[in-house]
Short mmCIF file of C-alpha atoms and ligand atoms in Angstrom, two decimals:
data_model
loop_
_atom_site.label_atom_id
_atom_site.label_comp_id
_atom_site.label_asym_id
_atom_site.label_seq_id
_atom_site.Cartn_x
_atom_site.Cartn_y
_atom_site.Cartn_z
CA MET A 278 0.00 0.00 0.00
CA ILE A 279 1.30 3.43 -0.93
CA SER A 280 -0.05 6.88 -0.05
CA LYS A 281 -2.26 8.84 -2.47
CA LYS A 282 0.53 11.41 -2.77
CA MET A 283 3.06 8.72 -3.69
CA GLU A 284 0.62 7.16 -6.14
CA MET A 285 -0.03 10.52 -7.84
CA SER A 286 3.67 11.33 -7.95
CA ILE A 287 4.53 8.01 -9.62
CA ASN A 288 1.63 8.63 -11.99
CA GLU A 289 3.23 11.93 -12.99
CA GLN A 290 6.53 10.16 -13.55
CA ILE A 291 4.83 7.55 -15.75
CA ASN A 292 3.55 10.42 -17.88
CA ARG A 293 7.08 11.87 -18.04
CA GLU A 294 8.56 8.51 -19.08
CA ILE A 295 6.02 8.28 -21.89
CA PHE A 296 6.83 11.88 -22.81
CA SER A 297 10.51 10.82 -22.95
CA ALA A 298 9.57 8.03 -25.37
CA TYR A 299 7.66 10.57 -27.48
CA LEU A 300 10.60 13.00 -27.43
CA TYR A 301 13.02 10.28 -28.56
CA LEU A 302 10.62 8.99 -31.20
CA GLY A 303 10.64 12.50 -32.68
CA MET A 304 14.44 12.46 -32.61
CA ALA A 305 14.46 9.03 -34.30
CA SER A 306 12.19 10.38 -36.99
CA TYR A 307 14.36 13.51 -37.48
CA THR A 308 17.55 11.49 -37.84
CA ALA A 309 15.89 8.97 -40.19
CA SER A 310 14.82 11.87 -42.41
CA GLU A 311 18.40 13.23 -42.34
CA GLY A 312 19.80 9.86 -43.47
CA PHE A 313 21.36 8.81 -40.15
CA SER A 314 19.80 5.37 -39.83
CA GLY A 315 22.20 4.30 -37.04
CA VAL A 316 21.45 7.32 -34.87
CA SER A 317 17.77 6.79 -35.61
CA ASN A 318 18.13 3.19 -34.40
CA TRP A 319 19.75 4.44 -31.17
CA PHE A 320 16.77 6.70 -30.48
CA ASN A 321 14.28 3.98 -31.38
CA VAL A 322 15.92 1.71 -28.80
CA GLN A 323 15.73 4.62 -26.36
CA VAL A 324 11.97 4.83 -27.03
CA GLN A 325 11.62 1.18 -25.99
CA GLU A 326 13.66 1.82 -22.85
CA GLU A 327 11.42 4.71 -21.84
CA LEU A 328 8.27 2.71 -22.44
CA ALA A 329 9.77 -0.07 -20.31
CA HIS A 330 10.45 2.46 -17.52
CA ALA A 331 6.81 3.55 -17.66
CA GLN A 332 5.67 -0.08 -17.62
CA ILE A 333 7.82 -0.92 -14.57
CA MET A 334 6.26 2.01 -12.69
CA TYR A 335 2.79 1.04 -13.88
CA ASN A 336 3.30 -2.51 -12.59
CA TYR A 337 4.45 -1.18 -9.22
CA VAL A 338 1.42 1.09 -8.76
CA ILE A 339 -0.94 -1.77 -9.67
CA GLN A 340 0.91 -4.15 -7.35
CA GLN A 341 0.41 -1.61 -4.56
CA ASN A 342 -3.35 -1.56 -5.29
CA GLY A 343 -3.17 1.89 -6.84
CA ARG A 344 -4.51 3.18 -10.11
CA VAL A 345 -2.67 4.58 -13.11
CA ILE A 346 -4.42 7.53 -14.73
CA MET A 347 -3.63 8.38 -18.34
CA LYS A 348 -3.00 12.08 -18.81
CA ALA A 349 -2.30 13.98 -22.04
CA ILE A 350 1.25 13.69 -23.37
CA GLU A 351 2.86 17.04 -24.08
CA GLU A 352 4.12 17.77 -27.59
CA PRO A 353 7.92 17.41 -27.57
CA PRO A 354 10.34 19.86 -29.22
CA GLN A 355 10.88 19.00 -32.88
CA ASP A 356 13.32 21.58 -34.17
CA PHE A 357 16.83 20.20 -34.16
CA LYS A 358 20.05 21.56 -35.60
CA SER A 359 22.35 18.57 -35.75
CA VAL A 360 23.09 15.14 -34.28
CA LEU A 361 25.17 16.86 -31.57
CA ASP A 362 22.20 19.11 -30.75
CA LEU A 363 20.02 15.99 -30.29
CA PHE A 364 22.38 14.41 -27.79
CA GLU A 365 22.88 17.69 -25.92
CA LYS A 366 19.09 17.94 -25.59
CA THR A 367 18.97 14.26 -24.56
CA LEU A 368 21.54 14.85 -21.81
CA GLU A 369 19.68 17.94 -20.60
CA HIS A 370 16.41 15.98 -20.57
CA GLU A 371 17.90 13.01 -18.70
CA ARG A 372 19.30 15.35 -16.05
CA LYS A 373 15.79 16.69 -15.51
CA VAL A 374 14.46 13.11 -15.24
CA THR A 375 17.12 12.34 -12.63
CA ALA A 376 15.95 15.32 -10.57
CA PHE A 377 12.35 14.06 -10.76
CA ILE A 378 13.42 10.57 -9.64
CA TYR A 379 15.29 12.13 -6.70
CA GLY A 380 12.11 14.04 -5.89
CA LEU A 381 10.20 10.74 -5.73
CA VAL A 382 12.85 9.26 -3.43
CA ASP A 383 12.51 12.33 -1.18
CA ILE A 384 8.75 11.76 -0.91
CA ALA A 385 9.25 8.05 -0.14
CA ARG A 386 11.77 8.94 2.58
CA LYS A 387 9.52 11.59 4.11
CA GLU A 388 6.69 9.07 4.27
CA ASN A 389 8.87 6.26 5.64
CA ASP A 390 7.76 4.31 2.56
CA HIS A 391 10.67 1.86 2.49
CA ALA A 392 9.15 -0.33 -0.23
CA THR A 393 8.89 2.56 -2.69
CA GLU A 394 12.32 3.83 -1.75
CA ILE A 395 13.82 0.43 -2.55
CA PHE A 396 11.77 0.22 -5.75
CA LEU A 397 13.13 3.60 -6.86
CA GLN A 398 16.77 2.62 -6.32
CA TRP A 399 16.73 0.83 -9.68
CA PHE A 400 15.72 4.10 -11.35
CA VAL A 401 18.42 6.03 -9.50
CA SER A 402 21.06 3.66 -10.92
CA GLU A 403 19.40 3.63 -14.34
CA GLN A 404 19.64 7.43 -14.49
CA VAL A 405 23.40 7.23 -13.96
CA GLU A 406 23.55 5.09 -17.11
CA GLU A 407 21.10 7.28 -19.01
CA GLU A 408 23.14 10.42 -18.32
CA SER A 409 26.42 8.66 -18.98
CA SER A 410 25.44 7.28 -22.39
CA ALA A 411 24.11 10.68 -23.55
CA SER A 412 27.19 12.42 -22.19
CA ASP A 413 29.53 9.95 -23.98
CA MET A 414 27.76 10.70 -27.24
CA VAL A 415 28.06 14.47 -26.71
CA ASN A 416 31.82 14.06 -26.13
CA LYS A 417 32.30 11.81 -29.17
CA LEU A 418 30.36 14.17 -31.42
CA LYS A 419 32.26 17.20 -30.16
CA MET A 420 35.52 15.40 -30.96
CA ALA A 421 34.20 14.49 -34.41
CA GLY A 422 33.56 18.19 -35.13
CA ASP A 423 32.86 18.71 -38.82
CA SER A 424 34.37 15.40 -39.93
CA GLU A 425 31.72 13.68 -42.05
CA ASN A 426 33.70 10.44 -42.05
CA THR A 427 33.74 10.27 -38.25
CA LEU A 428 30.04 11.08 -38.13
CA LEU A 429 29.34 8.23 -40.55
CA MET A 430 31.43 5.89 -38.40
CA ILE A 431 29.47 6.93 -35.31
CA ASP A 432 26.23 6.37 -37.23
CA LYS A 433 27.37 2.87 -38.19
CA ASP A 434 28.28 2.15 -34.59
CA LEU A 435 24.91 3.27 -33.24
CA ALA A 436 23.16 0.96 -35.71
CA GLN A 437 24.37 -1.92 -33.49
CA ARG A 438 22.37 -0.88 -30.43
CA VAL A 439 19.67 -3.38 -29.48
CA PHE A 440 16.95 -3.21 -26.88
CA ASN A 441 17.51 -5.45 -23.86
CA PRO A 442 14.44 -5.49 -21.65
CA PRO A 443 15.50 -4.13 -18.25
CA LYS A 444 15.90 -6.53 -15.35
CA THR A 445 14.65 -4.82 -12.24
CA LYS A 446 15.05 -7.69 -9.78
FE1 LIG B 709 13.38 6.86 -18.27
FE2 LIG B 709 15.63 8.10 -19.92
O1 LIG B 709 14.88 7.79 -18.28
#
């Protein structure tokens, strides 16, 4: 059993995770239209990850006899300048998500809700990876600069990314 406040707060995070999927789907579409099929693949895998995050939270709320309410999904930004711009925006977005996850942990701690605090630890660790992979890409792309060859190599590399359903236990 979780409090109404905790239930509503996780509900909001579920909406944000689905928004993240929507944001990355837009980025996948942008890069596909620009001819970067590997980068597009990377973002499509990211979409699946975000939907999995939302599903994990959904399962938890249901398990705790709560209810998940579907709210409208905000329209994500769709004007991008370059592949580097996409990953900079991804990093910025993931940092915001991390702050929201920390906010959920704070609520769980305040309420002495140990079960939810433990549940959220997986997301705390996941955010370290989320920020790190976006940050690595920003660094690689900055190093690549204007080199088209390097950008094509990065694109080829990102084509290899596959979705591995997260293991939360
Ligand atoms: Fe669900 Fe990218 O964090």
